[in-house]
Amino acid sequence: MKKFFASLAFAAMIFVPALAQEQEQEKAMTLTVEQAVEFAKENSKTLKSAEIDLEMKKRASQYSWNVFLPKVQASFSAARTTELDLTQANSMISIANGLNQISSLISGNPYVPQEKISEKEKYHWALVGEVSASLSMSLAYISLIRAAKADYECGKITWEQSQKQTFMNIKKLFYGLLLQQESLGVKKATLENARQRAAQAEVNYKNGLIPELRLLNAQVTYENQKPEVESAQQALNQAMDNFVFLIGLPVGTKIQLEGSIEPTYVNVTSDDLLEKYADKSLDYQNLKGAIDSLKLNLSALNLSSYTPALILSYNYQPMKTFVSDDSKWNDQGKFAASLVWNLTDMLPFSANRQKAADIKANLRKLELKMEMLVENQKVQVKKAVDTLNQAREQIDSMGRNITLAQRAYDSSARSYRNGATELLDLRDSESQLNQAKLGQLNQKFNYISALMDLEYTLNADLSSYKE
């Protein structure tokens, strides 16, 4: 009965956690690498920020013609003068009063004298309205419009670059998690083998087939491997949570990755790739666009310095004063066409020419950066191709090594069960087998990662080179 209950408890320890794990996997969200990329495309904060930058450049390009919009202003004011010089007007009023007095004596009508203008507050005030429009036209505006459009084209390249880099990083993380899962699976399998050996050693010890020391060694080996598996499981869970956050899923979402680390092999050479795709690189196109944009800004600056601007202006200014009771609105507006040339901007030490010198210096820096980019691109492509070739050789070599290590482990396991091999020899065989399996998985991951780096560097799909 004791043996029966012990067996029942042992079975519960094995199957209950397995059942709970299976139920948890059923609740988890299954995720492929394509789905992970789609989630990142919809929810990535990095891409949303890059989208805002692109929208700003698009708007600047779309409305770059607004430099030709006239400047229109409207104003209305009421002004009061402190003193009035109305001597002549008051003299005329005095004469008019005299005539009125004579007329009243003749006609018999009552005499009503006119007040002097200075005695009335309204004579101090004037109403002035103004509507003005001015239009400035310069050859520099054409270069500024072209520069805004070139800047927008650079923005589109930067957006595409940010998008592809984000997708590449998500894919690398996805395959890295698969590699971590496979590594954990190997560790769990090793732990299960150690558990089975400990259980078998206990049975053999009770039957008097092995000494107590051998039993203790098997139990210690099993217990020592438990923390390593638990630590690897915790690290995988944390990496999963971080991945969920990066692709934009709600924090705490449980996911189950669906896929395998199986690379698509390609047959490429660095010389052939550089000849076909060197100028298609997003880094190359982005830098070339930045150089073109700076050249257009320099052209606009030079045109504004060495050519005049045509300024057309019209001013409509109605004005009304109260010097006399029958005063009317008068238009004091005007139209003007002017050629304006800022001669100060032509001086070599002026702020305008210093800004031009800065642009020229930045142009030289970008040209040097372009030369470095071209050379660095050759290094990166050659490095990626070498990594692909080396990883491919290692994958094939480790595949053969796994076959040999599996045979050696199976033979050691049989000998150990028959008592002909020590536990240490069995553990060495198992360690070599696990090392071969994990080594091959690492090389497959390296191949996938190097291929993604190569496609990103060249901005090319290399599926046409598939073997």
Short mmCIF file of C-alpha atoms in Angstrom, two decimals:
data_model
loop_
_atom_site.label_atom_id
_atom_site.label_comp_id
_atom_site.label_asym_id
_atom_site.label_seq_id
_atom_site.Cartn_x
_atom_site.Cartn_y
_atom_site.Cartn_z
CA MET A 1 0.00 0.00 0.00
CA LYS A 2 2.88 2.35 0.81
CA LYS A 3 4.39 1.69 -2.59
CA PHE A 4 1.00 2.25 -4.25
CA PHE A 5 0.45 5.63 -2.56
CA ALA A 6 4.04 6.65 -3.28
CA SER A 7 3.54 5.81 -6.94
CA LEU A 8 0.26 7.75 -6.96
CA ALA A 9 1.90 10.81 -5.39
CA PHE A 10 4.77 10.61 -7.87
CA ALA A 11 2.33 10.44 -10.79
CA ALA A 12 0.44 13.47 -9.42
CA MET A 13 3.68 15.42 -9.21
CA ILE A 14 4.34 14.68 -12.88
CA PHE A 15 0.91 14.96 -14.52
CA VAL A 16 -0.80 17.76 -12.55
CA PRO A 17 1.81 20.44 -13.44
CA ALA A 18 1.80 19.17 -17.02
CA LEU A 19 -2.00 19.51 -17.17
CA ALA A 20 -1.84 23.03 -15.69
CA GLN A 21 0.82 24.00 -18.21
CA GLU A 22 -1.31 22.63 -21.05
CA GLN A 23 -4.35 24.63 -19.86
CA GLU A 24 -2.22 27.77 -19.61
CA GLN A 25 -0.98 27.25 -23.18
CA GLU A 26 -4.57 26.94 -24.37
CA LYS A 27 -5.33 30.37 -22.87
CA ALA A 28 -2.17 31.91 -24.34
CA MET A 29 -2.32 33.84 -27.60
CA THR A 30 -0.61 32.04 -30.49
CA LEU A 31 1.71 34.37 -32.38
CA THR A 32 3.65 33.88 -35.62
CA VAL A 33 6.51 36.11 -36.74
CA GLU A 34 4.27 37.73 -39.37
CA GLN A 35 1.60 38.49 -36.77
CA ALA A 36 4.22 39.97 -34.45
CA VAL A 37 5.35 42.30 -37.23
CA GLU A 38 1.75 43.35 -37.92
CA PHE A 39 1.17 44.15 -34.24
CA ALA A 40 4.36 46.21 -34.19
CA LYS A 41 3.27 48.01 -37.36
CA GLU A 42 -0.01 49.05 -35.76
CA ASN A 43 1.19 49.82 -32.22
CA SER A 44 4.92 50.64 -32.25
CA LYS A 45 5.58 53.97 -30.51
CA THR A 46 8.79 54.35 -32.52
CA LEU A 47 6.90 54.11 -35.79
CA LYS A 48 4.18 56.49 -34.59
CA SER A 49 6.84 59.07 -33.71
CA ALA A 50 8.47 58.64 -37.12
CA GLU A 51 5.02 59.02 -38.70
CA ILE A 52 4.60 62.41 -37.02
CA ASP A 53 7.99 63.55 -38.34
CA LEU A 54 7.02 62.46 -41.85
CA GLU A 55 3.68 64.27 -41.62
CA MET A 56 5.46 67.49 -40.65
CA LYS A 57 7.81 67.25 -43.63
CA LYS A 58 4.90 66.42 -45.92
CA ARG A 59 2.99 69.48 -44.78
CA ALA A 60 6.07 71.68 -45.23
CA SER A 61 6.48 70.37 -48.79
CA GLN A 62 2.79 70.57 -49.64
CA TYR A 63 2.52 74.24 -48.65
CA SER A 64 6.03 75.39 -49.57
CA TRP A 65 4.48 77.66 -52.23
CA ASN A 66 3.05 79.86 -49.46
CA VAL A 67 6.14 82.10 -49.73
CA PHE A 68 4.29 83.71 -52.66
CA LEU A 69 1.24 84.60 -50.57
CA PRO A 70 0.85 88.36 -50.16
CA LYS A 71 1.03 89.81 -46.68
CA VAL A 72 -2.35 91.43 -46.00
CA GLN A 73 -3.07 93.57 -42.93
CA ALA A 74 -6.06 95.60 -41.81
CA SER A 75 -6.24 98.18 -39.03
CA PHE A 76 -8.48 100.91 -37.70
CA SER A 77 -7.51 103.64 -35.24
CA ALA A 78 -8.88 106.76 -33.62
CA ALA A 79 -6.26 109.46 -32.93
CA ARG A 80 -6.49 112.61 -30.80
CA THR A 81 -4.11 115.52 -31.28
CA THR A 82 -3.04 117.40 -28.17
CA GLU A 83 -2.81 120.82 -29.85
CA LEU A 84 -4.54 122.26 -32.91
CA ASP A 85 -3.12 124.94 -35.20
CA LEU A 86 -6.42 126.34 -36.46
CA THR A 87 -5.66 130.10 -36.50
CA GLN A 88 -6.78 130.55 -40.10
CA ALA A 89 -9.94 128.52 -39.57
CA ASN A 90 -10.86 130.53 -36.48
CA SER A 91 -10.23 133.78 -38.37
CA MET A 92 -12.66 132.63 -41.02
CA ILE A 93 -15.20 131.92 -38.28
CA SER A 94 -14.71 135.43 -36.85
CA ILE A 95 -15.39 136.95 -40.29
CA ALA A 96 -18.44 134.72 -40.66
CA ASN A 97 -19.70 135.88 -37.23
CA GLY A 98 -19.33 139.48 -38.31
CA LEU A 99 -21.26 138.89 -41.50
CA ASN A 100 -23.94 137.01 -39.56
CA GLN A 101 -24.25 139.90 -37.12
CA ILE A 102 -24.74 142.41 -39.95
CA SER A 103 -27.25 140.08 -41.59
CA SER A 104 -29.25 139.79 -38.37
CA LEU A 105 -29.44 143.57 -38.01
CA ILE A 106 -30.79 143.87 -41.53
CA SER A 107 -33.17 140.92 -41.37
CA GLY A 108 -34.15 141.28 -37.76
CA ASN A 109 -33.39 137.62 -37.05
CA PRO A 110 -31.58 136.78 -33.81
CA TYR A 111 -27.82 136.56 -34.05
CA VAL A 112 -26.23 133.18 -33.15
CA PRO A 113 -22.41 133.27 -33.09
CA GLN A 114 -20.37 130.27 -34.29
CA GLU A 115 -18.09 128.65 -31.70
CA LYS A 116 -14.38 128.51 -32.29
CA ILE A 117 -13.07 125.16 -33.45
CA SER A 118 -10.56 124.78 -30.57
CA GLU A 119 -13.39 124.93 -28.10
CA LYS A 120 -14.94 121.71 -29.47
CA GLU A 121 -13.39 118.37 -28.40
CA LYS A 122 -14.40 116.65 -31.64
CA TYR A 123 -12.01 118.81 -33.63
CA HIS A 124 -9.07 117.12 -31.87
CA TRP A 125 -9.98 113.64 -33.24
CA ALA A 126 -9.34 111.85 -36.52
CA LEU A 127 -10.47 108.34 -37.67
CA VAL A 128 -7.99 106.34 -39.76
CA GLY A 129 -8.62 102.97 -41.43
CA GLU A 130 -5.97 101.01 -43.32
CA VAL A 131 -5.84 97.92 -45.52
CA SER A 132 -2.40 97.05 -46.88
CA ALA A 133 -1.12 94.22 -49.06
CA SER A 134 2.47 93.47 -50.02
CA LEU A 135 3.96 90.72 -52.16
CA SER A 136 7.65 89.88 -52.16
CA MET A 137 9.11 87.88 -55.05
CA SER A 138 12.64 86.52 -55.13
CA LEU A 139 14.51 83.90 -57.14
CA ALA A 140 15.56 82.39 -53.80
CA TYR A 141 11.97 81.23 -53.20
CA ILE A 142 12.23 78.70 -56.05
CA SER A 143 15.22 77.00 -54.41
CA LEU A 144 13.47 77.07 -51.03
CA ILE A 145 10.44 75.27 -52.49
CA ARG A 146 12.66 72.66 -54.11
CA ALA A 147 14.56 72.23 -50.83
CA ALA A 148 11.29 71.61 -48.94
CA LYS A 149 10.30 68.93 -51.44
CA ALA A 150 13.75 67.33 -51.25
CA ASP A 151 13.49 67.34 -47.46
CA TYR A 152 10.16 65.53 -47.72
CA GLU A 153 11.70 62.87 -49.97
CA CYS A 154 14.43 62.37 -47.35
CA GLY A 155 11.70 62.09 -44.73
CA LYS A 156 10.02 59.28 -46.68
CA ILE A 157 13.32 57.41 -46.87
CA THR A 158 13.88 57.93 -43.12
CA TRP A 159 10.36 56.64 -42.44
CA GLU A 160 10.95 53.54 -44.57
CA GLN A 161 14.29 53.02 -42.84
CA SER A 162 12.72 53.27 -39.39
CA GLN A 163 9.95 50.88 -40.40
CA LYS A 164 12.28 48.24 -41.82
CA GLN A 165 14.65 48.47 -38.89
CA THR A 166 11.77 48.05 -36.43
CA PHE A 167 10.44 45.01 -38.30
CA MET A 168 13.92 43.49 -38.48
CA ASN A 169 14.43 43.94 -34.74
CA ILE A 170 11.04 42.37 -34.01
CA LYS A 171 11.90 39.35 -36.17
CA LYS A 172 15.28 38.98 -34.48
CA LEU A 173 13.63 39.10 -31.07
CA PHE A 174 11.05 36.54 -32.18
CA TYR A 175 13.71 34.07 -33.35
CA GLY A 176 15.79 34.87 -30.26
CA LEU A 177 12.82 33.84 -28.10
CA LEU A 178 12.45 30.64 -30.11
CA LEU A 179 16.13 29.95 -29.47
CA GLN A 180 15.59 30.61 -25.77
CA GLN A 181 12.62 28.24 -25.79
CA GLU A 182 14.64 25.50 -27.47
CA SER A 183 17.45 25.98 -24.97
CA LEU A 184 14.94 25.72 -22.13
CA GLY A 185 13.49 22.59 -23.72
CA VAL A 186 16.94 20.97 -23.79
CA LYS A 187 17.47 21.89 -20.13
CA LYS A 188 14.07 20.45 -19.20
CA ALA A 189 14.82 17.25 -21.10
CA THR A 190 18.15 16.97 -19.27
CA LEU A 191 16.38 17.56 -15.95
CA GLU A 192 13.82 14.88 -16.77
CA ASN A 193 16.62 12.44 -17.62
CA ALA A 194 18.28 13.25 -14.31
CA ARG A 195 14.97 12.67 -12.50
CA GLN A 196 14.48 9.33 -14.18
CA ARG A 197 18.02 8.28 -13.32
CA ALA A 198 17.48 9.32 -9.71
CA ALA A 199 14.23 7.32 -9.57
CA GLN A 200 15.92 4.30 -11.18
CA ALA A 201 18.88 4.60 -8.80
CA GLU A 202 16.47 4.59 -5.85
CA VAL A 203 14.83 1.41 -7.11
CA ASN A 204 18.21 -0.23 -7.74
CA TYR A 205 19.45 0.82 -4.30
CA LYS A 206 16.39 -0.67 -2.59
CA ASN A 207 16.96 -3.86 -4.54
CA GLY A 208 20.60 -3.92 -3.42
CA LEU A 209 21.99 -3.46 -6.95
CA ILE A 210 23.98 -0.23 -6.34
CA PRO A 211 25.69 1.34 -3.32
CA GLU A 212 24.20 4.33 -1.48
CA LEU A 213 26.88 6.67 -2.86
CA ARG A 214 25.67 6.11 -6.42
CA LEU A 215 22.10 6.87 -5.32
CA LEU A 216 23.19 10.06 -3.61
CA ASN A 217 25.16 11.19 -6.68
CA ALA A 218 22.09 10.71 -8.91
CA GLN A 219 19.87 12.62 -6.48
CA VAL A 220 22.38 15.49 -6.10
CA THR A 221 22.70 15.77 -9.87
CA TYR A 222 18.93 16.04 -10.22
CA GLU A 223 18.55 18.61 -7.45
CA ASN A 224 21.44 20.73 -8.78
CA GLN A 225 19.80 21.03 -12.19
CA LYS A 226 16.44 22.27 -10.85
CA PRO A 227 17.56 25.89 -10.10
CA GLU A 228 19.13 26.19 -13.54
CA VAL A 229 15.87 25.20 -15.26
CA GLU A 230 13.81 27.48 -13.02
CA SER A 231 16.15 30.40 -13.72
CA ALA A 232 15.97 29.77 -17.48
CA GLN A 233 12.16 29.60 -17.27
CA GLN A 234 12.02 32.91 -15.41
CA ALA A 235 14.34 34.56 -17.93
CA LEU A 236 12.14 33.34 -20.80
CA ASN A 237 8.99 34.65 -19.11
CA GLN A 238 10.57 38.08 -18.63
CA ALA A 239 11.75 38.12 -22.24
CA MET A 240 8.22 37.23 -23.38
CA ASP A 241 6.76 40.09 -21.33
CA ASN A 242 9.26 42.50 -22.83
CA PHE A 243 8.44 41.26 -26.34
CA VAL A 244 4.71 41.74 -25.69
CA PHE A 245 5.38 45.32 -24.65
CA LEU A 246 7.55 46.06 -27.70
CA ILE A 247 4.98 44.89 -30.26
CA GLY A 248 2.22 46.87 -28.56
CA LEU A 249 0.10 44.15 -26.95
CA PRO A 250 -1.41 44.82 -23.49
CA VAL A 251 1.11 44.20 -20.73
CA GLY A 252 0.55 40.80 -19.17
CA THR A 253 -0.76 39.18 -22.37
CA LYS A 254 0.33 35.53 -22.47
CA ILE A 255 1.70 34.47 -25.84
CA GLN A 256 2.82 31.24 -27.38
CA LEU A 257 5.26 31.51 -30.28
CA GLU A 258 4.54 29.50 -33.38
CA GLY A 259 7.49 28.90 -35.65
CA SER A 260 10.90 27.28 -35.92
CA ILE A 261 14.49 28.36 -36.38
CA GLU A 262 14.93 27.09 -39.90
CA PRO A 263 16.86 29.45 -42.19
CA THR A 264 16.33 29.93 -45.91
CA TYR A 265 19.72 29.38 -47.48
CA VAL A 266 20.93 31.73 -50.21
CA ASN A 267 23.92 31.55 -52.51
CA VAL A 268 25.46 35.04 -52.72
CA THR A 269 28.82 36.77 -53.17
CA SER A 270 29.72 40.18 -51.79
CA ASP A 271 30.99 41.51 -55.15
CA ASP A 272 27.78 40.59 -56.94
CA LEU A 273 25.58 42.12 -54.23
CA LEU A 274 27.56 45.39 -54.11
CA GLU A 275 27.41 45.73 -57.87
CA LYS A 276 23.63 45.32 -57.96
CA TYR A 277 22.41 46.93 -54.74
CA ALA A 278 25.08 49.37 -53.46
CA ASP A 279 23.16 52.49 -54.52
CA LYS A 280 19.80 51.09 -53.36
CA SER A 281 20.82 51.20 -49.70
CA LEU A 282 18.47 53.35 -47.62
CA ASP A 283 21.45 54.88 -45.80
CA TYR A 284 22.97 55.82 -49.17
CA GLN A 285 19.71 57.29 -50.50
CA ASN A 286 19.05 59.19 -47.27
CA LEU A 287 22.52 60.73 -47.24
CA LYS A 288 22.32 61.62 -50.93
CA GLY A 289 18.96 63.32 -50.31
CA ALA A 290 20.43 65.30 -47.40
CA ILE A 291 23.27 66.50 -49.63
CA ASP A 292 20.82 67.59 -52.35
CA SER A 293 18.69 69.43 -49.79
CA LEU A 294 21.70 71.31 -48.41
CA LYS A 295 22.77 72.31 -51.92
CA LEU A 296 19.33 73.75 -52.62
CA ASN A 297 19.39 75.70 -49.34
CA LEU A 298 22.81 77.07 -50.25
CA SER A 299 21.49 78.10 -53.67
CA ALA A 300 18.56 79.93 -52.02
CA LEU A 301 20.93 81.71 -49.66
CA ASN A 302 23.19 82.82 -52.53
CA LEU A 303 20.25 84.07 -54.60
CA SER A 304 18.90 86.08 -51.67
CA SER A 305 22.36 87.65 -51.23
CA TYR A 306 23.24 88.49 -54.84
CA THR A 307 19.87 89.19 -56.46
CA PRO A 308 17.26 91.83 -55.58
CA ALA A 309 13.72 91.07 -54.53
CA LEU A 310 10.68 92.64 -56.18
CA ILE A 311 8.18 93.96 -53.63
CA LEU A 312 4.71 95.03 -54.73
CA SER A 313 2.62 96.88 -52.16
CA TYR A 314 -0.76 98.58 -52.08
CA ASN A 315 -2.08 100.65 -49.21
CA TYR A 316 -5.69 101.81 -48.89
CA GLN A 317 -6.00 104.39 -46.04
CA PRO A 318 -9.33 106.15 -45.57
CA MET A 319 -9.18 109.07 -43.10
CA LYS A 320 -11.77 111.40 -41.59
CA THR A 321 -11.17 114.56 -39.52
CA PHE A 322 -13.65 116.91 -37.82
CA VAL A 323 -12.09 120.30 -38.67
CA SER A 324 -15.33 121.26 -40.30
CA ASP A 325 -18.83 119.91 -40.00
CA ASP A 326 -18.91 118.83 -43.64
CA SER A 327 -15.57 116.97 -43.53
CA LYS A 328 -15.51 113.70 -45.56
CA TRP A 329 -13.48 110.50 -45.70
CA ASN A 330 -10.29 110.95 -47.71
CA ASP A 331 -8.15 108.16 -49.23
CA GLN A 332 -4.45 108.62 -48.50
CA GLY A 333 -3.40 105.17 -49.81
CA LYS A 334 -0.80 104.39 -52.46
CA PHE A 335 0.63 101.63 -54.69
CA ALA A 336 4.37 100.97 -54.89
CA ALA A 337 6.67 98.61 -56.78
CA SER A 338 10.18 98.37 -55.34
CA LEU A 339 13.38 96.50 -56.03
CA VAL A 340 15.03 95.73 -52.68
CA TRP A 341 18.61 94.56 -52.50
CA ASN A 342 20.23 93.95 -49.11
CA LEU A 343 23.81 94.88 -49.90
CA THR A 344 24.97 94.01 -46.39
CA ASP A 345 24.31 90.32 -47.09
CA MET A 346 27.00 90.43 -49.79
CA LEU A 347 29.76 91.22 -47.29
CA PRO A 348 31.88 88.11 -46.55
CA PHE A 349 31.65 88.69 -42.79
CA SER A 350 27.87 89.25 -42.74
CA ALA A 351 25.54 86.83 -40.96
CA ASN A 352 24.14 85.72 -44.33
CA ARG A 353 27.53 84.75 -45.81
CA GLN A 354 28.62 83.12 -42.55
CA LYS A 355 25.52 80.94 -42.72
CA ALA A 356 26.45 80.04 -46.30
CA ALA A 357 29.95 79.10 -45.12
CA ASP A 358 28.42 76.83 -42.46
CA ILE A 359 26.29 75.10 -45.10
CA LYS A 360 29.37 74.55 -47.27
CA ALA A 361 31.21 73.05 -44.30
CA ASN A 362 28.27 70.72 -43.58
CA LEU A 363 28.25 69.72 -47.24
CA ARG A 364 31.90 68.72 -47.03
CA LYS A 365 31.13 66.72 -43.88
CA LEU A 366 28.26 64.88 -45.61
CA GLU A 367 30.43 64.14 -48.63
CA LEU A 368 33.07 62.64 -46.35
CA LYS A 369 30.33 60.70 -44.58
CA MET A 370 29.18 59.40 -47.96
CA GLU A 371 32.69 58.14 -48.75
CA MET A 372 32.83 56.44 -45.35
CA LEU A 373 29.38 54.95 -45.91
CA VAL A 374 30.39 53.42 -49.23
CA GLU A 375 33.50 51.85 -47.73
CA ASN A 376 31.67 50.71 -44.60
CA GLN A 377 28.95 49.18 -46.75
CA LYS A 378 31.58 47.02 -48.46
CA VAL A 379 32.86 45.88 -45.06
CA GLN A 380 29.37 45.12 -43.72
CA VAL A 381 28.29 43.20 -46.82
CA LYS A 382 31.48 41.15 -46.87
CA LYS A 383 31.13 40.47 -43.14
CA ALA A 384 27.51 39.36 -43.52
CA VAL A 385 28.32 37.07 -46.46
CA ASP A 386 31.22 35.53 -44.52
CA THR A 387 28.90 35.01 -41.54
CA LEU A 388 26.36 33.29 -43.80
CA ASN A 389 28.97 30.96 -45.27
CA GLN A 390 30.52 30.16 -41.90
CA ALA A 391 27.14 29.58 -40.24
CA ARG A 392 26.09 27.29 -43.09
CA GLU A 393 29.23 25.19 -42.69
CA GLN A 394 28.76 25.06 -38.92
CA ILE A 395 25.13 24.01 -39.28
CA ASP A 396 26.06 21.11 -41.55
CA SER A 397 29.00 20.12 -39.36
CA MET A 398 26.96 20.24 -36.16
CA GLY A 399 24.19 18.25 -37.82
CA ARG A 400 26.66 15.42 -38.33
CA ASN A 401 27.99 15.94 -34.81
CA ILE A 402 24.46 15.66 -33.35
CA THR A 403 24.04 12.27 -35.04
CA LEU A 404 27.31 10.99 -33.53
CA ALA A 405 26.59 12.52 -30.11
CA GLN A 406 23.11 10.96 -30.06
CA ARG A 407 24.55 7.54 -30.80
CA ALA A 408 27.18 8.00 -28.08
CA TYR A 409 24.56 9.09 -25.56
CA ASP A 410 22.21 6.20 -26.38
CA SER A 411 25.09 3.77 -25.96
CA SER A 412 26.13 5.35 -22.64
CA ALA A 413 22.53 5.30 -21.39
CA ARG A 414 22.23 1.57 -22.14
CA SER A 415 25.54 0.86 -20.45
CA TYR A 416 24.52 2.94 -17.43
CA ARG A 417 21.25 1.07 -17.08
CA ASN A 418 23.22 -2.19 -17.23
CA GLY A 419 25.66 -0.93 -14.62
CA ALA A 420 28.63 -0.91 -17.00
CA THR A 421 29.08 2.89 -17.13
CA GLU A 422 29.53 5.47 -14.41
CA LEU A 423 27.10 8.38 -14.00
CA LEU A 424 29.88 10.87 -14.79
CA ASP A 425 30.46 9.29 -18.21
CA LEU A 426 26.74 9.37 -18.95
CA ARG A 427 26.54 13.04 -17.97
CA ASP A 428 29.48 13.83 -20.25
CA SER A 429 27.72 12.15 -23.18
CA GLU A 430 24.51 14.01 -22.45
CA SER A 431 26.35 17.33 -22.12
CA GLN A 432 28.06 16.84 -25.48
CA LEU A 433 24.73 16.01 -27.14
CA ASN A 434 23.06 19.09 -25.67
CA GLN A 435 26.00 21.24 -26.63
CA ALA A 436 25.78 20.03 -30.23
CA LYS A 437 22.02 20.68 -30.40
CA LEU A 438 22.26 24.17 -28.91
CA GLY A 439 25.30 24.97 -31.04
CA GLN A 440 23.41 24.13 -34.21
CA LEU A 441 20.43 26.21 -33.09
CA ASN A 442 22.73 29.15 -32.38
CA GLN A 443 24.28 28.90 -35.83
CA LYS A 444 20.84 28.76 -37.44
CA PHE A 445 19.88 31.89 -35.54
CA ASN A 446 23.13 33.54 -36.63
CA TYR A 447 22.36 32.68 -40.26
CA ILE A 448 18.85 34.14 -40.06
CA SER A 449 20.13 37.25 -38.28
CA ALA A 450 22.99 37.81 -40.76
CA LEU A 451 20.62 37.40 -43.71
CA MET A 452 18.23 40.01 -42.27
CA ASP A 453 21.15 42.39 -41.68
CA LEU A 454 22.33 41.89 -45.26
CA GLU A 455 18.87 42.55 -46.73
CA TYR A 456 18.48 45.66 -44.55
CA THR A 457 21.93 47.00 -45.48
CA LEU A 458 21.29 46.58 -49.21
CA ASN A 459 17.55 47.35 -49.05
CA ALA A 460 16.96 44.24 -51.14
CA ASP A 461 14.97 41.02 -51.05
CA LEU A 462 17.46 38.18 -51.57
CA SER A 463 14.87 35.44 -51.96
CA SER A 464 15.79 35.23 -55.65
CA TYR A 465 19.20 33.85 -54.53
CA LYS A 466 17.51 30.99 -52.67
CA GLU A 467 19.23 27.64 -53.17
#
